[in-house]
Amino acid sequence: MPLQIVRNDITKMNVDAIVNAANTSLLGGGGVDGCIHRAAGPELLEECRKLGGCKTGSAKMTKGYVLPCKYVIHAVGPRWRDGSHGERELLVSCYRTSLELAKGKKCETVAFPLISSGIYGYPKDQALRVAIDTICEFLLENEMTVYLVIFDKKAYRISGKLFEDLVEYIDDKYVDEHTDRYCERMRRQNAFRKSRFDFEAEVYTRMDESDAADMFPMAVPKAAKSLEDALKQLDESFSEMLLRKIDERGMTDAQCYRKANIDRKLFSKIRSNRLYKPSKPTAIAFAIALELSLDETKEMLGKAGFALSHSNKFDIIIEYFIENENYNIFEINEALFAFDQSLLGG
Ligand code: AR6
Protein backbone atom coordinates (compact mmCIF):
# COMPACT_ATOMS: atom_id res chain seq x y z
CA MET A 1 0.00 0.00 0.00
CA PRO A 2 1.86 3.12 -1.16
CA LEU A 3 0.59 5.44 1.61
CA GLN A 4 0.01 3.98 5.02
CA ILE A 5 -0.99 5.85 8.10
CA VAL A 6 0.38 4.19 11.19
CA ARG A 7 0.72 4.94 14.86
CA ASN A 8 4.26 4.45 16.02
CA ASP A 9 7.42 6.05 17.28
CA ILE A 10 9.20 7.01 14.08
CA THR A 11 12.60 5.94 15.45
CA LYS A 12 11.30 2.35 15.49
CA MET A 13 10.31 2.31 11.82
CA ASN A 14 12.07 -0.27 9.72
CA VAL A 15 12.30 1.75 6.50
CA ASP A 16 14.99 3.06 4.15
CA ALA A 17 14.61 6.64 5.37
CA ILE A 18 12.84 8.51 8.13
CA VAL A 19 12.11 12.21 8.01
CA ASN A 20 12.95 14.46 10.93
CA ALA A 21 10.98 17.63 11.81
CA ALA A 22 14.08 19.74 12.33
CA ASN A 23 14.89 23.46 12.70
CA THR A 24 17.07 25.65 10.48
CA SER A 25 20.23 24.97 12.55
CA LEU A 26 19.87 21.18 12.06
CA LEU A 27 21.55 20.85 15.44
CA GLY A 28 18.74 19.05 17.24
CA GLY A 29 15.92 20.19 19.47
CA GLY A 30 12.81 18.84 21.19
CA GLY A 31 9.89 16.76 19.86
CA VAL A 32 10.60 14.17 17.21
CA ASP A 33 13.97 15.86 16.49
CA GLY A 34 15.14 15.10 20.06
CA CYS A 35 13.87 11.48 19.83
CA ILE A 36 15.69 10.91 16.54
CA HIS A 37 19.00 12.35 17.76
CA ARG A 38 18.83 10.33 20.98
CA ALA A 39 18.06 7.12 19.12
CA ALA A 40 20.63 7.66 16.33
CA GLY A 41 23.57 8.41 18.67
CA PRO A 42 26.06 11.34 18.72
CA GLU A 43 27.45 10.69 15.22
CA LEU A 44 24.23 12.04 13.75
CA LEU A 45 24.85 15.44 15.32
CA GLU A 46 28.46 15.39 14.07
CA GLU A 47 27.27 14.90 10.50
CA CYS A 48 24.55 17.55 10.94
CA ARG A 49 27.16 20.11 12.05
CA LYS A 50 28.80 19.82 8.63
CA LEU A 51 25.61 20.59 6.71
CA GLY A 52 25.57 24.34 7.41
CA GLY A 53 21.90 24.50 8.39
CA CYS A 54 18.87 24.34 6.14
CA LYS A 55 16.21 26.80 4.95
CA THR A 56 12.60 26.56 6.04
CA GLY A 57 10.67 24.53 3.47
CA SER A 58 13.72 22.53 2.48
CA ALA A 59 15.49 19.35 3.66
CA LYS A 60 18.92 17.72 3.90
CA MET A 61 19.95 14.11 4.25
CA THR A 62 22.29 12.22 6.59
CA LYS A 63 22.97 8.60 7.44
CA GLY A 64 20.84 6.83 10.06
CA TYR A 65 23.65 5.56 12.30
CA VAL A 66 22.22 3.44 15.14
CA LEU A 67 18.66 3.81 13.83
CA PRO A 68 17.10 0.92 11.88
CA CYS A 69 16.83 3.18 8.79
CA LYS A 70 19.67 3.92 6.33
CA TYR A 71 18.98 7.65 6.07
CA VAL A 72 17.50 10.51 8.02
CA ILE A 73 16.04 13.38 6.01
CA HIS A 74 16.01 16.56 8.09
CA ALA A 75 13.13 18.73 6.91
CA VAL A 76 12.49 22.20 8.28
CA GLY A 77 8.79 22.94 8.51
CA PRO A 78 7.28 26.40 8.94
CA ARG A 79 6.21 27.83 12.27
CA TRP A 80 2.47 28.43 12.23
CA ARG A 81 1.54 32.10 12.56
CA ASP A 82 -1.95 32.57 11.18
CA GLY A 83 -1.90 30.66 7.91
CA SER A 84 -1.40 33.77 5.77
CA HIS A 85 2.40 33.75 5.81
CA GLY A 86 3.02 31.06 3.21
CA GLU A 87 2.88 28.27 5.82
CA ARG A 88 1.11 25.83 3.50
CA GLU A 89 3.54 26.33 0.58
CA LEU A 90 6.50 25.88 2.89
CA LEU A 91 5.06 22.70 4.36
CA VAL A 92 4.26 21.30 0.91
CA SER A 93 7.83 22.09 -0.10
CA CYS A 94 9.18 20.16 2.94
CA TYR A 95 7.35 17.01 1.90
CA ARG A 96 8.26 17.38 -1.79
CA THR A 97 11.94 18.03 -1.13
CA SER A 98 12.14 15.11 1.30
CA LEU A 99 10.47 12.76 -1.18
CA GLU A 100 12.80 13.85 -3.99
CA LEU A 101 15.84 13.30 -1.74
CA ALA A 102 14.56 9.81 -0.87
CA LYS A 103 13.95 9.08 -4.55
CA GLY A 104 17.48 10.24 -5.39
CA LYS A 105 18.84 7.57 -3.00
CA LYS A 106 16.47 4.95 -4.44
CA CYS A 107 14.60 4.58 -1.16
CA GLU A 108 11.62 2.25 -1.45
CA THR A 109 10.18 3.02 1.97
CA VAL A 110 10.06 6.35 3.77
CA ALA A 111 8.41 7.39 7.05
CA PHE A 112 7.28 10.94 7.85
CA PRO A 113 6.14 12.46 11.11
CA LEU A 114 3.46 15.12 10.90
CA ILE A 115 5.91 17.96 10.28
CA SER A 116 5.25 21.31 12.01
CA SER A 117 2.25 19.95 13.91
CA GLY A 118 3.96 19.92 17.33
CA ILE A 119 6.20 22.67 18.67
CA TYR A 120 5.72 24.70 15.46
CA GLY A 121 1.97 24.79 16.11
CA TYR A 122 0.53 24.01 12.65
CA PRO A 123 -3.10 22.93 13.26
CA LYS A 124 -2.99 19.15 13.20
CA ASP A 125 -5.94 18.58 10.88
CA GLN A 126 -4.52 21.02 8.33
CA ALA A 127 -1.01 19.58 8.68
CA LEU A 128 -2.44 16.15 8.05
CA ARG A 129 -4.30 17.28 4.94
CA VAL A 130 -1.16 18.90 3.50
CA ALA A 131 0.84 15.74 4.24
CA ILE A 132 -1.70 13.40 2.63
CA ASP A 133 -2.29 15.58 -0.44
CA THR A 134 1.39 16.18 -1.12
CA ILE A 135 2.46 12.57 -0.59
CA CYS A 136 -0.39 11.29 -2.76
CA GLU A 137 0.44 13.66 -5.56
CA PHE A 138 4.01 12.34 -5.51
CA LEU A 139 2.85 8.71 -5.39
CA LEU A 140 0.72 9.14 -8.49
CA GLU A 141 3.99 9.46 -10.43
CA ASN A 142 6.40 7.39 -8.32
CA GLU A 143 6.69 3.87 -6.90
CA MET A 144 7.41 4.15 -3.20
CA THR A 145 5.80 3.13 0.06
CA VAL A 146 5.34 6.10 2.35
CA TYR A 147 4.34 5.84 6.00
CA LEU A 148 2.80 8.78 7.74
CA VAL A 149 3.56 8.18 11.36
CA ILE A 150 1.02 9.63 13.72
CA PHE A 151 2.26 9.80 17.26
CA ASP A 152 -0.87 10.86 19.08
CA LYS A 153 -4.27 9.82 17.84
CA LYS A 154 -5.73 13.31 18.31
CA ALA A 155 -3.68 14.39 15.30
CA TYR A 156 -5.75 12.16 13.12
CA ARG A 157 -9.07 13.86 13.29
CA ILE A 158 -11.40 14.09 10.39
CA SER A 159 -13.17 17.39 9.97
CA GLY A 160 -15.92 18.05 12.51
CA LYS A 161 -18.70 18.15 9.89
CA LEU A 162 -17.73 14.86 8.26
CA PHE A 163 -17.38 13.24 11.69
CA GLU A 164 -20.88 14.38 12.71
CA ASP A 165 -22.40 13.24 9.41
CA LEU A 166 -20.79 9.84 9.80
CA VAL A 167 -21.93 9.44 13.38
CA GLU A 168 -25.47 10.23 12.25
CA TYR A 169 -25.27 7.83 9.31
CA ILE A 170 -23.90 5.05 11.50
CA ASP A 171 -26.58 5.71 14.08
CA ASP A 172 -29.26 5.42 11.40
CA LYS A 173 -27.98 2.25 9.82
CA TYR A 174 -26.11 0.43 12.53
CA VAL A 175 -27.75 1.30 15.80
CA ASP A 176 -31.22 0.87 14.33
CA GLU A 177 -30.38 -2.50 12.94
CA HIS A 178 -29.00 -3.59 16.25
CA THR A 179 -31.92 -2.46 18.34
CA ASP A 180 -34.85 -2.92 15.99
CA ARG A 181 -37.14 -5.62 17.33
CA TYR A 182 -38.44 -6.40 13.85
CA CYS A 183 -34.94 -7.18 12.61
CA GLU A 184 -34.27 -9.31 15.65
CA ARG A 185 -37.52 -11.23 15.08
CA MET A 186 -36.63 -11.80 11.42
CA ARG A 187 -33.18 -12.98 12.39
CA ARG A 188 -34.62 -15.52 14.81
CA GLN A 189 -37.22 -16.72 12.31
CA ASN A 190 -34.54 -17.23 9.70
CA ALA A 191 -32.38 -19.11 12.19
CA PHE A 192 -35.38 -21.28 13.08
CA ARG A 193 -36.17 -21.96 9.39
CA LYS A 194 -32.57 -22.90 8.78
CA SER A 195 -32.43 -25.32 11.70
CA ARG A 196 -35.73 -26.90 10.59
CA PHE A 197 -34.39 -27.31 7.07
CA ASP A 198 -31.14 -28.82 8.39
CA PHE A 199 -33.18 -31.25 10.48
CA GLU A 200 -35.32 -32.28 7.46
CA ALA A 201 -32.27 -32.76 5.33
CA GLU A 202 -30.69 -34.92 7.99
CA VAL A 203 -33.83 -37.14 8.28
CA TYR A 204 -34.06 -37.29 4.48
CA THR A 205 -30.61 -38.84 4.17
CA ARG A 206 -31.64 -41.57 6.60
CA MET A 207 -34.99 -42.49 4.95
CA ASP A 208 -36.11 -44.30 1.87
CA GLU A 209 -35.89 -41.75 -0.99
CA SER A 210 -39.55 -41.69 -2.18
CA ASP A 211 -41.01 -41.52 1.35
CA ALA A 212 -38.68 -38.73 2.23
CA ALA A 213 -39.50 -36.72 -0.90
CA ASP A 214 -43.21 -36.82 -0.01
CA MET A 215 -42.64 -35.78 3.54
CA PHE A 216 -40.00 -33.12 3.09
CA PRO A 217 -40.14 -31.66 -0.46
CA MET A 218 -37.94 -28.73 0.60
CA ALA A 219 -35.08 -31.04 1.45
CA VAL A 220 -34.91 -32.89 -1.88
CA PRO A 221 -31.46 -32.38 -3.37
CA LYS A 222 -31.41 -30.63 -6.76
CA ALA A 223 -30.44 -32.73 -9.77
CA ALA A 224 -26.69 -32.95 -9.64
CA LYS A 225 -24.75 -31.73 -12.65
CA SER A 226 -21.38 -33.16 -13.48
CA LEU A 227 -18.57 -31.22 -11.85
CA GLU A 228 -17.22 -30.41 -15.28
CA ASP A 229 -20.56 -28.83 -16.33
CA ALA A 230 -20.72 -26.84 -13.13
CA LEU A 231 -17.20 -25.51 -13.61
CA LYS A 232 -17.99 -24.38 -17.15
CA GLN A 233 -20.59 -22.04 -15.70
CA LEU A 234 -18.12 -20.01 -13.68
CA ASP A 235 -19.14 -16.37 -13.64
CA GLU A 236 -16.88 -13.47 -14.43
CA SER A 237 -14.26 -13.42 -11.66
CA PHE A 238 -13.21 -10.49 -9.49
CA SER A 239 -10.03 -10.06 -11.51
CA GLU A 240 -11.93 -10.12 -14.82
CA MET A 241 -14.49 -7.60 -13.62
CA LEU A 242 -11.71 -5.35 -12.32
CA LEU A 243 -9.88 -5.38 -15.68
CA ARG A 244 -13.12 -4.85 -17.57
CA LYS A 245 -14.04 -1.86 -15.43
CA ILE A 246 -10.56 -0.36 -15.83
CA ASP A 247 -11.04 -0.54 -19.61
CA GLU A 248 -14.57 0.82 -19.46
CA ARG A 249 -13.38 3.77 -17.39
CA GLY A 250 -10.56 4.45 -19.88
CA MET A 251 -7.97 4.19 -17.11
CA THR A 252 -4.54 2.63 -17.29
CA ASP A 253 -3.74 -0.16 -14.82
CA ALA A 254 -1.26 2.11 -13.05
CA GLN A 255 -3.79 4.91 -12.68
CA CYS A 256 -6.21 2.47 -11.12
CA TYR A 257 -3.90 0.75 -8.62
CA ARG A 258 -2.32 4.02 -7.57
CA LYS A 259 -5.68 5.61 -7.03
CA ALA A 260 -6.65 2.53 -5.03
CA ASN A 261 -3.48 2.94 -2.96
CA ILE A 262 -2.47 -0.61 -3.89
CA ASP A 263 1.10 -1.51 -4.76
CA ARG A 264 2.11 -2.67 -8.20
CA LYS A 265 3.15 -6.18 -7.08
CA LEU A 266 -0.24 -6.93 -5.58
CA PHE A 267 -1.99 -5.60 -8.69
CA SER A 268 0.18 -7.84 -10.92
CA LYS A 269 -0.81 -10.88 -8.84
CA ILE A 270 -4.49 -10.04 -9.26
CA ARG A 271 -4.04 -9.39 -12.95
CA SER A 272 -2.25 -12.62 -13.68
CA ASN A 273 -4.55 -14.91 -11.71
CA ARG A 274 -8.18 -14.76 -12.79
CA LEU A 275 -9.26 -16.55 -9.61
CA TYR A 276 -7.23 -14.38 -7.23
CA LYS A 277 -9.16 -13.68 -4.03
CA PRO A 278 -8.29 -10.26 -2.64
CA SER A 279 -8.93 -9.15 0.93
CA LYS A 280 -12.11 -7.15 1.48
CA PRO A 281 -10.31 -3.80 1.98
CA THR A 282 -8.39 -4.41 -1.27
CA ALA A 283 -11.55 -5.20 -3.21
CA ILE A 284 -13.23 -2.07 -1.84
CA ALA A 285 -10.18 0.04 -2.61
CA PHE A 286 -10.52 -0.92 -6.28
CA ALA A 287 -14.24 -0.20 -6.25
CA ILE A 288 -13.46 3.26 -4.88
CA ALA A 289 -10.69 3.86 -7.43
CA LEU A 290 -13.09 2.91 -10.22
CA GLU A 291 -15.79 5.11 -8.69
CA LEU A 292 -18.32 2.29 -8.86
CA SER A 293 -21.90 2.84 -7.81
CA LEU A 294 -23.13 1.07 -4.70
CA ASP A 295 -24.71 -1.74 -6.74
CA GLU A 296 -21.58 -2.22 -8.82
CA THR A 297 -19.49 -2.22 -5.64
CA LYS A 298 -21.67 -4.92 -4.17
CA GLU A 299 -21.40 -6.93 -7.38
CA MET A 300 -17.62 -6.64 -7.42
CA LEU A 301 -17.35 -7.54 -3.73
CA GLY A 302 -19.62 -10.52 -4.31
CA LYS A 303 -17.17 -11.83 -6.87
CA ALA A 304 -14.49 -11.88 -4.19
CA GLY A 305 -16.89 -13.56 -1.75
CA PHE A 306 -17.75 -10.47 0.32
CA ALA A 307 -20.79 -8.33 0.99
CA LEU A 308 -21.59 -4.95 2.49
CA SER A 309 -23.84 -5.16 5.48
CA HIS A 310 -25.27 -2.81 8.07
CA SER A 311 -23.91 -4.96 10.85
CA ASN A 312 -20.54 -3.34 11.06
CA LYS A 313 -19.26 0.20 11.03
CA PHE A 314 -16.63 -0.47 8.38
CA ASP A 315 -19.26 -1.37 5.78
CA ILE A 316 -21.53 1.51 6.73
CA ILE A 317 -18.70 4.04 6.42
CA ILE A 318 -17.85 2.68 2.95
CA GLU A 319 -21.48 2.83 1.93
CA TYR A 320 -21.75 6.40 3.21
CA PHE A 321 -18.87 7.58 1.03
CA ILE A 322 -20.09 5.75 -2.06
CA GLU A 323 -23.62 7.08 -1.65
CA ASN A 324 -22.19 10.58 -1.32
CA GLU A 325 -20.00 9.96 -4.39
CA ASN A 326 -16.89 10.82 -2.40
CA TYR A 327 -14.24 8.52 -3.83
CA ASN A 328 -11.23 10.04 -2.11
CA ILE A 329 -9.57 7.00 -0.60
CA PHE A 330 -7.53 9.04 1.83
CA GLU A 331 -10.57 10.80 3.23
CA ILE A 332 -12.26 7.43 3.54
CA ASN A 333 -9.21 6.10 5.39
CA GLU A 334 -9.24 9.12 7.69
CA ALA A 335 -12.84 8.34 8.54
CA LEU A 336 -12.14 4.63 9.02
CA PHE A 337 -9.21 5.49 11.27
CA ALA A 338 -11.33 7.85 13.33
CA PHE A 339 -13.81 5.04 13.95
CA ASP A 340 -11.03 2.49 14.71
CA GLN A 341 -11.69 0.46 11.56
CA SER A 342 -9.10 -1.17 9.32
CA LEU A 343 -7.99 0.99 6.42
CA LEU A 344 -8.43 0.47 2.69
CA GLY A 345 -5.62 -0.60 0.45
CA GLY A 346 -3.39 -3.62 -0.04
N1 AR6 B 1 7.57 9.60 16.42
C1 AR6 B 1 6.62 10.11 15.58
N2 AR6 B 1 6.07 11.32 15.75
C2 AR6 B 1 6.47 12.04 16.82
C3 AR6 B 1 7.45 11.60 17.73
C4 AR6 B 1 8.00 10.30 17.49
N3 AR6 B 1 8.91 9.78 18.27
N4 AR6 B 1 7.63 12.55 18.66
C5 AR6 B 1 6.79 13.56 18.37
N5 AR6 B 1 6.09 13.25 17.25
P1 AR6 B 1 7.54 18.28 16.60
P2 AR6 B 1 7.56 20.50 14.68
C6 AR6 B 1 5.09 14.04 16.54
O1 AR6 B 1 7.27 19.21 17.73
O2 AR6 B 1 6.20 20.90 15.09
C7 AR6 B 1 11.97 20.65 17.47
O3 AR6 B 1 12.48 21.27 18.61
C8 AR6 B 1 4.37 15.13 17.30
O4 AR6 B 1 3.27 14.58 18.04
O5 AR6 B 1 8.56 17.24 16.83
O6 AR6 B 1 7.87 20.44 13.23
C9 AR6 B 1 12.74 20.99 16.22
O7 AR6 B 1 14.13 21.11 16.49
C10 AR6 B 1 3.92 16.04 16.19
O8 AR6 B 1 2.66 15.60 15.67
O9 AR6 B 1 8.02 19.09 15.27
C11 AR6 B 1 12.14 22.29 15.83
O10 AR6 B 1 12.67 23.35 16.57
C12 AR6 B 1 4.97 15.86 15.10
O11 AR6 B 1 5.76 14.73 15.49
C13 AR6 B 1 10.69 22.12 16.19
O12 AR6 B 1 10.66 21.15 17.24
C14 AR6 B 1 5.91 17.06 14.93
O13 AR6 B 1 6.15 17.63 16.19
C15 AR6 B 1 9.90 21.55 15.05
O14 AR6 B 1 8.54 21.53 15.39
Coordinates of C-alpha atoms and ligand atoms in Angstrom, one line a residue, residues 8-10 21-23 28-33 35 113-121 124 149 151-152, ligand 1:
N8 CA 4.3 4.4 16.0
D9 CA 7.4 6.0 17.3
I10 CA 9.2 7.0 14.1
A21 CA 11.0 17.6 11.8
A22 CA 14.1 19.7 12.3
N23 CA 14.9 23.5 12.7
G28 CA 18.7 19.0 17.2
G29 CA 15.9 20.2 19.5
G30 CA 12.8 18.8 21.2
G31 CA 9.9 16.8 19.9
V32 CA 10.6 14.2 17.2
D33 CA 14.0 15.9 16.5
C35 CA 13.9 11.5 19.8
P113 CA 6.1 12.5 11.1
L114 CA 3.5 15.1 10.9
I115 CA 5.9 18.0 10.3
S116 CA 5.2 21.3 12.0
S117 CA 2.3 19.9 13.9
G118 CA 4.0 19.9 17.3
I119 CA 6.2 22.7 18.7
Y120 CA 5.7 24.7 15.5
G121 CA 2.0 24.8 16.1
K124 CA -3.0 19.1 13.2
V149 CA 3.6 8.2 11.4
F151 CA 2.3 9.8 17.3
D152 CA -0.9 10.9 19.1
Ligands
AR6_1 N1 7.6 9.6 16.4 C1 6.6 10.1 15.6 N2 6.1 11.3 15.7 C2 6.5 12.0 16.8 C3 7.4 11.6 17.7 C4 8.0 10.3 17.5 N3 8.9 9.8 18.3 N4 7.6 12.6 18.7 C5 6.8 13.6 18.4 N5 6.1 13.2 17.3 P1 7.5 18.3 16.6 P2 7.6 20.5 14.7 C6 5.1 14.0 16.5 O1 7.3 19.2 17.7 O2 6.2 20.9 15.1 C7 12.0 20.7 17.5 O3 12.5 21.3 18.6 C8 4.4 15.1 17.3 O4 3.3 14.6 18.0 O5 8.6 17.2 16.8 O6 7.9 20.4 13.2 C9 12.7 21.0 16.2 O7 14.1 21.1 16.5 C10 3.9 16.0 16.2 O8 2.7 15.6 15.7 O9 8.0 19.1 15.3 C11 12.1 22.3 15.8 O10 12.7 23.3 16.6 C12 5.0 15.9 15.1 O11 5.8 14.7 15.5 C13 10.7 22.1 16.2 O12 10.7 21.1 17.2 C14 5.9 17.1 14.9 O13 6.2 17.6 16.2 C15 9.9 21.6 15.0 O14 8.5 21.5 15.4

